[in-house]
XYZ file of C-alpha atoms in Angstrom:
679
model
C -21.295 71.815 -41.198
C -23.996 69.267 -40.444
C -26.929 69.369 -42.811
C -29.567 71.745 -41.484
C -33.023 70.181 -41.192
C -35.701 72.843 -40.658
C -38.394 72.437 -38.045
C -41.318 70.425 -39.362
C -44.452 70.592 -37.231
C -45.542 67.258 -38.633
C -42.251 65.576 -37.746
C -42.284 67.064 -34.242
C -45.899 65.918 -33.822
C -45.010 62.390 -34.922
C -42.067 62.195 -32.529
C -44.311 63.109 -29.613
C -47.109 60.874 -30.827
C -44.746 57.892 -30.898
C -43.433 58.457 -27.368
C -46.622 59.446 -25.573
C -48.936 57.329 -27.730
C -46.955 54.155 -27.131
C -46.592 55.002 -23.428
C -50.350 55.510 -23.145
C -51.275 52.358 -25.078
C -48.859 50.109 -23.184
C -50.103 51.544 -19.875
C -53.728 51.095 -20.950
C -53.297 47.453 -21.981
C -51.237 46.612 -18.887
C -53.828 48.257 -16.630
C -56.698 46.415 -18.329
C -54.823 43.169 -17.759
C -54.177 44.190 -14.150
C -57.916 44.585 -13.552
C -58.351 40.919 -14.419
C -55.626 39.562 -12.124
C -56.751 41.315 -8.926
C -58.447 38.734 -6.674
C -62.144 38.748 -7.496
C -63.225 38.879 -3.834
C -61.288 42.114 -3.120
C -63.300 45.066 -1.873
C -64.341 47.606 -4.506
C -62.308 50.437 -2.979
C -59.262 48.175 -2.730
C -59.610 47.284 -6.417
C -59.932 50.919 -7.432
C -56.882 51.938 -5.396
C -54.776 49.128 -6.817
C -55.836 49.948 -10.395
C -55.080 53.686 -10.072
C -51.750 53.126 -8.320
C -50.726 50.470 -10.855
C -51.568 52.759 -13.791
C -49.489 55.592 -12.357
C -46.445 53.429 -11.600
C -46.580 51.528 -14.887
C -47.126 54.730 -16.885
C -43.945 56.185 -15.394
C -42.004 53.049 -16.393
C -43.536 53.063 -19.891
C -42.524 56.665 -20.581
C -38.954 55.891 -19.526
C -38.898 52.734 -21.661
C -40.209 54.214 -24.916
C -38.155 57.384 -24.584
C -34.993 55.305 -24.066
C -35.856 53.037 -27.001
C -36.178 55.941 -29.432
C -33.070 57.532 -27.944
C -31.182 54.288 -28.614
C -32.120 54.258 -32.296
C -31.316 57.962 -32.561
C -27.813 57.385 -31.190
C -27.203 54.495 -33.579
C -28.330 56.558 -36.564
C -26.632 59.695 -35.217
C -29.821 61.636 -35.968
C -29.284 65.364 -36.486
C -31.226 67.858 -34.332
C -34.262 69.224 -36.125
C -34.221 72.978 -36.672
C -30.745 73.619 -35.280
C -27.872 74.836 -37.435
C -24.707 73.052 -36.410
C -21.681 75.337 -36.182
C -18.385 74.605 -37.904
C -15.294 74.831 -35.717
C -14.157 77.872 -37.696
C -17.107 80.114 -36.786
C -15.633 83.366 -35.439
C -17.407 84.755 -32.405
C -18.537 88.365 -32.691
C -20.301 88.668 -29.344
C -19.175 88.355 -25.734
C -19.963 85.460 -23.408
C -19.915 85.595 -19.623
C -19.091 82.394 -17.743
C -20.955 82.576 -14.424
C -19.912 80.607 -11.363
C -22.435 81.149 -8.539
C -21.070 79.933 -5.179
C -22.605 79.626 -1.737
C -20.282 78.685 1.149
C -18.340 76.313 -1.120
C -14.702 75.354 -0.617
C -13.252 77.893 -3.081
C -9.924 76.226 -3.958
C -11.507 73.695 -6.300
C -13.869 76.298 -7.757
C -11.024 78.597 -8.813
C -8.872 75.688 -10.008
C -11.680 74.587 -12.344
C -12.272 78.113 -13.628
C -8.570 78.578 -14.335
C -8.516 75.285 -16.265
C -11.481 76.390 -18.379
C -9.803 79.727 -19.091
C -6.574 77.972 -20.132
C -8.476 75.763 -22.569
C -10.407 78.735 -23.953
C -7.084 80.441 -24.616
C -6.015 77.419 -26.661
C -9.078 77.756 -28.911
C -7.822 81.131 -30.138
C -11.069 82.874 -29.190
C -10.620 83.151 -25.450
C -10.848 86.956 -25.511
C -14.582 86.596 -26.318
C -15.162 85.197 -22.818
C -15.142 86.736 -19.345
C -15.430 84.764 -16.103
C -17.493 85.855 -13.091
C -17.506 84.367 -9.611
C -20.850 85.412 -8.126
C -20.622 84.786 -4.413
C -23.600 84.404 -2.106
C -21.318 83.171 0.655
C -22.433 83.970 4.204
C -19.552 82.298 6.057
C -17.034 85.111 6.757
C -14.042 82.774 6.646
C -15.054 81.440 3.230
C -15.617 85.033 2.093
C -12.026 85.971 2.940
C -10.657 82.793 1.367
C -12.611 83.518 -1.826
C -11.011 86.948 -2.072
C -7.519 85.544 -1.546
C -7.991 82.805 -4.124
C -9.545 85.239 -6.583
C -6.388 87.359 -6.266
C -4.048 84.403 -6.806
C -6.120 82.983 -9.686
C -6.314 86.394 -11.342
C -2.517 86.484 -11.432
C -2.499 83.177 -13.326
C -5.313 83.889 -15.793
C -4.410 83.708 -19.498
C -4.006 87.046 -21.196
C -7.240 88.392 -22.660
C -9.600 86.540 -20.301
C -10.811 88.533 -17.313
C -11.809 86.999 -13.999
C -14.233 89.037 -11.895
C -15.428 88.475 -8.347
C -18.523 89.883 -6.671
C -20.121 89.028 -3.334
C -23.737 89.897 -2.532
C -24.602 91.145 0.927
C -28.013 89.445 0.878
C -28.526 86.207 -1.050
C -32.123 86.994 -2.018
C -33.746 84.218 -4.105
C -30.536 82.185 -3.861
C -29.006 81.120 -7.197
C -31.777 82.547 -9.386
C -31.483 85.882 -7.575
C -27.714 85.743 -7.962
C -28.028 85.344 -11.753
C -30.707 88.048 -11.885
C -28.427 90.439 -9.995
C -25.663 89.804 -12.544
C -28.040 90.480 -15.438
C -29.280 93.717 -13.874
C -25.753 95.034 -13.337
C -23.712 93.663 -16.237
C -26.027 91.649 -18.466
C -26.262 94.252 -21.239
C -22.517 93.962 -21.801
C -22.839 90.320 -22.897
C -24.684 88.394 -25.591
C -24.643 85.025 -23.845
C -23.965 83.586 -20.402
C -22.847 80.086 -19.516
C -24.189 79.146 -16.085
C -22.168 76.731 -13.946
C -22.420 74.986 -10.588
C -19.621 74.922 -8.046
C -18.489 71.490 -9.320
C -18.909 72.231 -13.040
C -16.058 71.704 -15.477
C -16.418 72.283 -19.234
C -13.787 71.726 -21.905
C -12.693 74.817 -23.811
C -13.920 73.420 -27.138
C -17.313 72.727 -25.555
C -17.587 76.288 -24.254
C -16.623 77.616 -27.670
C -19.050 75.315 -29.512
C -21.913 76.398 -27.237
C -21.230 80.062 -28.009
C -20.901 79.341 -31.739
C -24.189 77.456 -31.805
C -25.937 80.249 -29.956
C -24.519 82.856 -32.329
C -25.678 81.206 -35.560
C -29.083 80.124 -34.158
C -30.627 83.502 -33.479
C -33.977 82.035 -32.390
C -32.384 79.996 -29.589
C -32.624 80.979 -25.927
C -30.972 78.019 -24.141
C -28.636 75.197 -25.130
C -28.149 72.553 -22.446
C -25.021 70.372 -22.550
C -25.759 67.170 -20.563
C -23.108 66.918 -17.828
C -21.257 63.679 -17.143
C -20.297 62.842 -13.546
C -16.557 62.284 -13.082
C -13.713 62.605 -10.594
C -15.286 60.787 -7.640
C -13.931 57.699 -5.884
C -16.465 56.417 -3.320
C -18.346 53.303 -4.374
C -21.681 55.151 -4.471
C -20.259 57.919 -6.640
C -18.469 55.480 -8.940
C -21.730 53.616 -9.521
C -23.503 56.891 -10.325
C -20.688 57.906 -12.680
C -20.838 54.571 -14.477
C -24.630 54.625 -14.730
C -24.571 58.174 -16.077
C -21.957 57.299 -18.671
C -23.608 54.076 -19.856
C -27.309 54.941 -19.600
C -27.213 58.740 -19.668
C -26.684 59.052 -23.408
C -29.738 56.940 -24.251
C -31.898 58.843 -21.765
C -30.703 62.263 -22.980
C -31.145 61.293 -26.638
C -34.639 60.004 -25.914
C -35.570 63.246 -24.181
C -34.136 65.326 -27.027
C -36.095 63.173 -29.539
C -39.514 64.327 -28.329
C -38.587 67.742 -26.939
C -37.411 69.081 -30.335
C -36.390 72.635 -29.496
C -38.636 72.854 -26.414
C -36.268 71.207 -23.970
C -35.754 71.752 -20.296
C -32.877 73.501 -18.535
C -31.006 71.809 -15.695
C -29.674 74.947 -14.013
C -26.011 74.543 -14.956
C -23.655 73.575 -17.799
C -25.890 75.464 -20.211
C -25.592 78.621 -22.320
C -28.387 81.219 -22.234
C -29.047 84.199 -24.458
C -28.877 87.122 -22.044
C -31.515 89.134 -23.909
C -33.991 86.241 -23.740
C -33.302 85.732 -20.038
C -33.699 89.407 -19.177
C -36.879 89.763 -21.215
C -38.600 86.601 -20.023
C -37.201 85.336 -16.722
C -38.446 87.649 -14.000
C -39.360 84.860 -11.610
C -42.485 85.236 -9.486
C -42.465 84.925 -5.715
C -45.128 82.307 -5.048
C -47.964 83.283 -2.747
C -48.298 81.689 0.654
C -45.758 80.279 3.049
C -43.007 77.800 2.348
C -42.705 75.026 1.316
C -45.137 75.812 -1.515
C -44.792 79.582 -1.323
C -41.858 81.987 -1.468
C -38.943 81.968 -3.878
C -38.864 79.045 -6.306
C -36.102 76.579 -5.446
C -36.076 74.656 -8.740
C -35.890 77.821 -10.801
C -34.312 76.230 -13.884
C -37.507 74.492 -15.050
C -39.428 77.746 -14.689
C -36.803 79.799 -16.533
C -36.858 77.357 -19.456
C -40.655 77.501 -19.609
C -40.648 81.312 -19.539
C -38.065 81.503 -22.320
C -40.182 79.077 -24.392
C -43.237 81.220 -23.677
C -41.276 84.188 -24.995
C -40.927 82.465 -28.375
C -37.334 81.241 -28.031
C -36.167 77.700 -28.663
C -34.490 75.651 -25.956
C -32.284 72.697 -26.838
C -30.929 69.649 -25.065
C -27.920 68.507 -27.122
C -26.465 65.073 -26.261
C -23.965 65.775 -29.093
C -22.146 68.235 -26.815
C -19.474 66.265 -24.981
C -16.893 67.731 -22.616
C -19.455 68.820 -20.010
C -18.667 67.505 -16.515
C -19.803 67.714 -12.903
C -19.417 65.725 -9.693
C -22.114 63.670 -7.997
C -22.773 63.395 -4.232
C -20.362 60.965 -2.559
C -22.918 58.970 -0.542
C -26.551 57.898 -0.360
C -27.255 60.313 2.464
C -25.655 63.248 0.649
C -27.691 62.322 -2.418
C -30.850 62.322 -0.295
C -30.017 65.706 1.255
C -29.749 67.238 -2.211
C -32.911 65.431 -3.259
C -34.856 66.976 -0.357
C -34.258 70.479 -1.706
C -35.039 69.438 -5.265
C -38.212 67.709 -4.089
C -39.532 70.899 -2.518
C -38.596 72.901 -5.600
C -40.326 70.454 -7.953
C -43.490 70.301 -5.852
C -43.609 74.108 -5.941
C -44.171 73.682 -9.671
C -47.715 72.549 -8.894
C -48.493 76.265 -8.526
C -46.632 77.159 -11.715
C -48.144 74.353 -13.776
C -51.385 76.198 -14.540
C -49.812 79.559 -15.376
C -51.220 81.229 -18.453
C -49.441 81.102 -21.800
C -47.057 78.246 -21.051
C -46.047 75.862 -23.816
C -47.775 72.443 -23.441
C -44.359 70.751 -23.473
C -43.269 73.004 -20.599
C -46.264 71.757 -18.627
C -45.174 68.192 -19.391
C -41.690 69.029 -18.051
C -43.296 70.249 -14.828
C -45.420 67.094 -14.569
C -42.387 64.868 -15.134
C -40.453 66.785 -12.473
C -43.321 66.455 -10.002
C -43.788 62.760 -10.781
C -40.071 62.082 -10.318
C -40.720 62.530 -6.584
C -44.426 61.727 -6.214
C -43.779 58.343 -7.877
C -42.013 57.158 -4.705
C -45.006 57.532 -2.349
C -47.231 56.129 -5.122
C -44.988 53.071 -5.357
C -44.962 52.776 -1.553
C -48.755 53.034 -1.357
C -49.139 50.442 -4.117
C -47.014 47.970 -2.175
C -48.771 48.696 1.132
C -52.221 48.282 -0.394
C -51.172 44.969 -1.961
C -49.705 43.662 1.304
C -52.736 44.901 3.277
C -55.090 43.107 0.870
C -53.082 39.904 1.237
C -53.084 40.233 5.032
C -56.824 40.778 4.953
C -57.263 37.502 3.117
C -55.012 35.779 5.676
C -57.012 37.004 8.685
C -60.513 37.111 7.182
C -61.505 33.845 5.479
C -63.185 34.271 2.093
C -66.996 34.162 1.980
C -67.887 31.357 -0.391
C -71.619 32.102 -0.188
C -71.826 35.911 -0.395
C -75.434 36.079 -1.677
C -78.056 34.127 0.282
C -78.217 30.360 0.108
C -76.627 28.509 -2.768
C -75.824 24.930 -3.616
C -72.488 25.975 -5.105
C -69.769 28.201 -3.564
C -68.354 31.303 -5.255
C -64.649 30.622 -5.574
C -62.288 33.645 -5.442
C -60.406 33.995 -8.717
C -56.728 34.983 -8.760
C -54.726 34.929 -11.984
C -51.285 33.912 -10.728
C -49.712 33.605 -14.167
C -51.159 36.939 -15.288
C -49.593 38.609 -12.257
C -46.221 37.029 -12.991
C -46.462 38.121 -16.629
C -47.174 41.750 -15.644
C -44.299 41.689 -13.165
C -41.897 40.351 -15.781
C -43.114 42.927 -18.300
C -42.534 45.738 -15.781
C -39.040 44.480 -14.971
C -38.236 44.147 -18.669
C -39.316 47.724 -19.395
C -37.393 48.964 -16.364
C -34.084 47.200 -17.017
C -33.957 46.716 -20.793
C -32.981 50.393 -21.414
C -29.868 49.742 -19.340
C -28.754 47.121 -21.845
C -29.581 49.470 -24.713
C -27.235 51.956 -23.088
C -24.624 49.225 -22.651
C -24.875 48.370 -26.357
C -24.255 51.975 -27.413
C -21.481 52.288 -24.832
C -19.618 49.244 -26.172
C -20.139 50.194 -29.832
C -18.964 53.795 -29.385
C -15.872 53.042 -27.270
C -12.851 50.895 -27.938
C -12.495 47.904 -25.642
C -9.286 49.177 -24.038
C -10.922 52.530 -23.263
C -13.556 50.833 -21.077
C -11.215 48.293 -19.457
C -12.697 45.506 -21.573
C -16.215 44.577 -22.657
C -16.528 42.008 -19.855
C -15.736 44.751 -17.338
C -18.619 46.830 -18.711
C -21.055 43.901 -18.736
C -20.325 42.756 -15.186
C -20.493 46.382 -14.001
C -23.996 46.730 -15.455
C -25.174 43.639 -13.576
C -23.513 44.878 -10.373
C -25.165 48.285 -10.851
C -28.537 46.583 -11.265
C -28.058 44.696 -7.988
C -27.080 47.898 -6.201
C -30.006 49.831 -7.685
C -32.447 47.077 -6.623
C -31.158 47.219 -3.037
C -30.882 50.999 -2.804
C -34.169 51.823 -4.577
C -36.356 50.995 -1.531
C -34.180 53.234 0.651
C -34.462 56.138 -1.785
C -38.198 55.418 -2.040
C -38.518 55.863 1.724
C -36.411 59.030 1.675
C -38.439 60.599 -1.120
C -41.769 59.496 0.349
C -40.857 61.182 3.615
C -39.808 64.318 1.732
C -43.144 64.484 -0.090
C -45.177 63.895 3.088
C -43.112 66.489 5.000
C -43.724 69.060 2.289
C -47.450 68.291 2.186
C -47.469 68.854 5.957
C -45.860 72.278 5.472
C -42.304 71.513 6.555
C -39.926 73.618 4.470
C -36.218 73.087 3.933
C -33.429 75.632 3.838
C -30.660 76.008 1.246
C -27.612 74.271 2.631
C -24.215 73.817 1.072
C -23.846 70.454 -0.617
C -21.264 68.139 0.920
C -18.546 67.383 -1.630
C -16.027 65.613 0.654
C -15.404 61.890 0.311
C -14.867 61.308 4.016
C -17.417 58.480 4.276
C -20.561 58.084 6.371
C -19.890 57.085 10.021
C -21.706 53.966 11.256
C -23.404 55.795 14.112
C -24.697 58.537 11.840
C -25.927 55.982 9.280
C -27.710 54.037 12.042
C -29.470 57.229 13.113
C -30.549 58.183 9.596
C -31.560 54.672 8.488
C -33.005 53.434 11.816
C -36.627 53.386 10.688
C -35.675 52.011 7.279
C -34.068 49.027 9.002
C -36.947 48.534 11.449
C -39.504 48.687 8.647
C -37.507 46.213 6.555
C -37.194 43.676 9.372
C -40.851 43.984 10.435
C -42.141 43.753 6.866
C -39.989 40.710 6.180
C -41.198 38.976 9.357
C -44.875 39.804 8.829
C -44.899 38.744 5.195
C -43.063 35.508 6.001
C -45.450 34.607 8.819
C -48.814 35.642 7.415
C -48.546 35.923 3.625
C -45.674 33.630 2.810
C -46.683 33.543 -0.837
C -45.527 37.186 -1.179
C -42.215 36.723 0.619
C -39.979 36.339 -2.434
C -41.921 38.998 -4.349
C -41.199 41.568 -1.651
C -37.774 40.232 -0.670
C -35.686 42.694 -2.760
C -37.519 45.591 -1.099
C -37.394 44.282 2.454
C -33.763 43.176 2.060
C -32.714 46.606 0.778
C -34.365 48.319 3.743
C -32.922 45.800 6.229
C -29.395 46.306 4.859
C -29.734 50.102 4.516
C -27.114 50.904 7.188
C -24.235 48.754 5.833
C -25.251 49.585 2.271
C -25.080 53.304 3.016
C -21.811 53.137 4.957
C -19.869 50.808 2.670
C -20.955 52.585 -0.508
C -19.800 55.920 0.977
C -16.227 54.721 1.498
C -13.446 55.667 -0.875
C -11.705 52.388 -0.049
C -14.593 50.290 -1.407
C -14.668 52.454 -4.517
C -10.962 51.915 -5.088
C -11.421 48.173 -4.517
C -14.080 48.179 -7.242
C -11.702 50.078 -9.534
C -8.917 47.527 -9.004
C -11.331 44.711 -9.881
C -12.526 46.545 -13.026
C -15.973 47.499 -11.789
C -17.608 50.795 -12.776
C -14.689 52.034 -14.873
C -15.480 54.831 -17.332
C -13.303 55.945 -20.275
C -12.558 59.282 -18.592
C -10.575 57.389 -15.942
C -8.405 55.631 -18.518
C -7.989 58.558 -20.915
C -8.258 61.490 -18.532
C -9.737 64.562 -20.280
C -7.144 67.352 -20.643
C -9.485 69.789 -18.854
C -9.505 67.528 -15.790
C -5.698 67.228 -15.833
C -5.433 71.023 -15.958
C -7.901 71.372 -13.093
C -5.923 68.923 -10.947
C -2.658 70.728 -11.694
C -4.239 74.075 -10.807
C -5.643 72.605 -7.617
C -2.149 71.565 -6.533
C -0.831 75.036 -7.348
C -3.605 76.891 -5.518
C -3.882 74.539 -2.550
C -1.240 76.415 -0.465
C -3.675 79.355 -0.348
C -6.347 77.146 1.208
C -4.641 77.820 4.543
C -6.350 81.220 4.593
C -9.073 80.029 6.940
C -8.803 82.542 9.785
C -11.125 85.124 8.305
C -10.521 88.646 9.581
C -7.206 87.581 11.158
C -5.897 86.827 7.672
C -7.159 90.195 6.440
C -5.052 92.128 8.986
C -2.007 89.869 8.680
C -1.696 89.744 4.862
C -0.944 93.068 3.159
C -2.232 92.100 -0.290
C -5.409 90.585 1.098
C -5.993 93.610 3.331
C -5.717 96.012 0.403
C -7.913 93.832 -1.794
C -10.618 93.418 0.821
C -10.844 97.169 1.444
C -10.946 97.797 -2.289
C -13.745 95.271 -2.817
C -16.090 96.494 -0.075
C -17.714 99.257 -2.167
C -18.219 96.776 -5.034
C -20.090 94.400 -2.756
C -22.688 97.053 -1.963
C -23.791 98.714 1.261
C -22.951 96.962 4.501
C -25.739 95.175 6.382
C -27.062 96.712 9.574
C -24.703 95.916 12.415
C -25.404 96.446 16.095
C -22.915 98.597 17.999
C -22.652 96.016 20.766
C -21.729 93.288 18.266
C -19.050 95.461 16.667
C -17.636 96.520 20.035
C -17.289 92.916 21.242
C -15.651 91.945 17.959
C -13.117 94.789 18.223
C -12.159 93.722 21.744
C -11.517 90.148 20.610
C -9.391 91.273 17.665
C -7.383 93.690 19.838
C -6.696 90.839 22.287
C -5.304 88.854 19.379
C -3.066 91.740 18.258
C -1.791 92.558 21.735
C -1.690 89.164 23.438
C -1.837 86.587 20.626
C -5.141 85.142 21.846
C -6.859 83.617 18.786
C -10.315 85.194 18.677
C -13.421 83.029 18.843
C -15.739 85.213 16.800
C -19.418 84.727 16.425
C -20.455 84.871 12.783
C -22.106 88.312 13.156
C -19.074 89.681 14.959
C -16.655 88.654 12.226
C -18.915 90.022 9.497
C -19.172 93.307 11.439
C -15.374 93.614 11.401
C -15.108 92.755 7.719
C -17.489 95.629 6.970
C -15.443 98.123 9.054
C -12.738 99.441 6.672
C -11.393 102.159 8.973
C -10.932 99.766 11.854
C -9.343 97.128 9.592
C -6.732 99.648 8.414
C -5.968 100.612 12.005
C -5.840 96.967 13.076
C -3.445 96.204 10.235
C -1.028 98.910 11.403
C -1.325 97.749 15.014
C -0.596 94.186 13.952
C 2.544 95.277 12.042
C 3.782 97.278 15.044
C 3.125 94.370 17.406
C 4.899 91.950 15.060
C 7.898 94.279 14.800
């Protein structure tokens, strides 16, 4: 067992003083220097805007830099978590843990294949009987609903002995994922000590699941333990770059966050274990007043749940030491932006939560960091626009060399060129140096053959930096638009995340990135013509925007990702030494894939005897049927009868198919009619 170091308020205070003190001091000194390099003849309001915007952008960079630096030293020293008892592998579980898989219109084959792989690995630990698995469906697509039931049946037949797999579908997906988890707790929560919350693409090794439960059991004051997930199993160029960046830089960032959070960490909504009692006592989420986007149910519920559990006196931990936690990242820039739009609204909702009574100060900092992660983009954009506008003003309006009455000597505008260059280089150093810290740890902690050679890792870091420089302006424009849309009251729904690696079509990319391209070309032309001195300073931004369409399309292609793999770019150890859990998941996917053909919804229910019996059995479990109009049900029955009698494949509306799926008597009759017609 690792040596237990009790919580020391002084040590925790010093950790936070180092991070935030150094961030504040470096931002203060850089801002003071910035005030001296702004052209002396700039208008007062222009100076004030440039100073405030600079301080905000530099402060964000400084926090990232110092946090990563302390995380780097922590990883090298393998610093033990303060106040957390580390569990030996031999700790015997006495409580029960529920593994929760909330799904919403997801392709279910991969979901069940992953769950089966996790169950198989839990069986190998010898303590698998202490775990139950729940699929908590919020699916509204009737065809996916039927496929989920069929795959649940087939997966249940393959589950290891002693591990139960349950399936439940809600009629109404109130409050989305947070409401789904709350519904589970209300119905079955008291049967379990802990719950491990997953996402549809989550995959955790059996030893990791066991270790999380062991840690929770021996640390009775702990409410949440978050295992940082690593992105794997994607092949597009964009996804491969994200996987590589997460593997190389993620450890330093996570360790830096854990360094100052010290038992008051955040929760990322998945790949984490939660004490059910703490969740049920503390996490009744409020419905925010007012209309969306700022009102209604909270989209980014995980931050709020962590803050409420901290307020309840429980500790929350981010543990970079927990390996074997995996997920998949979006396959393209546009898919990444679509997910970001929802997260942006959820994080900006935290403005209302930020001032709630009784919250831990660190929880408020988590909210501020989450808000700034999106607000920083429009701040950066405004900073650039103000700078360009000031330069254009100087180009069109000649300086006034005699601003006060008559004078024998002119007042020359002062501009500290070398000071500006020094601040720029300092900012770039603080932004990119943590990447090389991550690279250092990555090389030291992995054998050369496991990362396809040190040179492969080094050249991949430089290639990732080039890609991030070009793509950052595009993501800045996406996020700026998201923030402005939300401030204007435009809400977003909760759509299923695209997980297919089919690639972005050129026409679709041109539509999405049209204004990015136009802005890039115009900005490049204007700066070149009127403020040529700024051309090379702004070139990375304008070039990234100008190339946004080909950048988006080519990075979304699986073929370009595979080309990069062949040339030893963005290779991670998990591709060379594939984790056993991933091999099991792939094998299960091949075994379950034949059941993916169940895509005809109610037609499959009446044509498959096992599925028909299962569906009728599950209806009472799913709760009362929604209100269905008689006209809708009548039209649906006619279409299904035409299929039975004449073989005409029905073209159901969504409401019609759901109406049939909630009509058990008619489904039994239709099943018999189908058998007679087939005979």
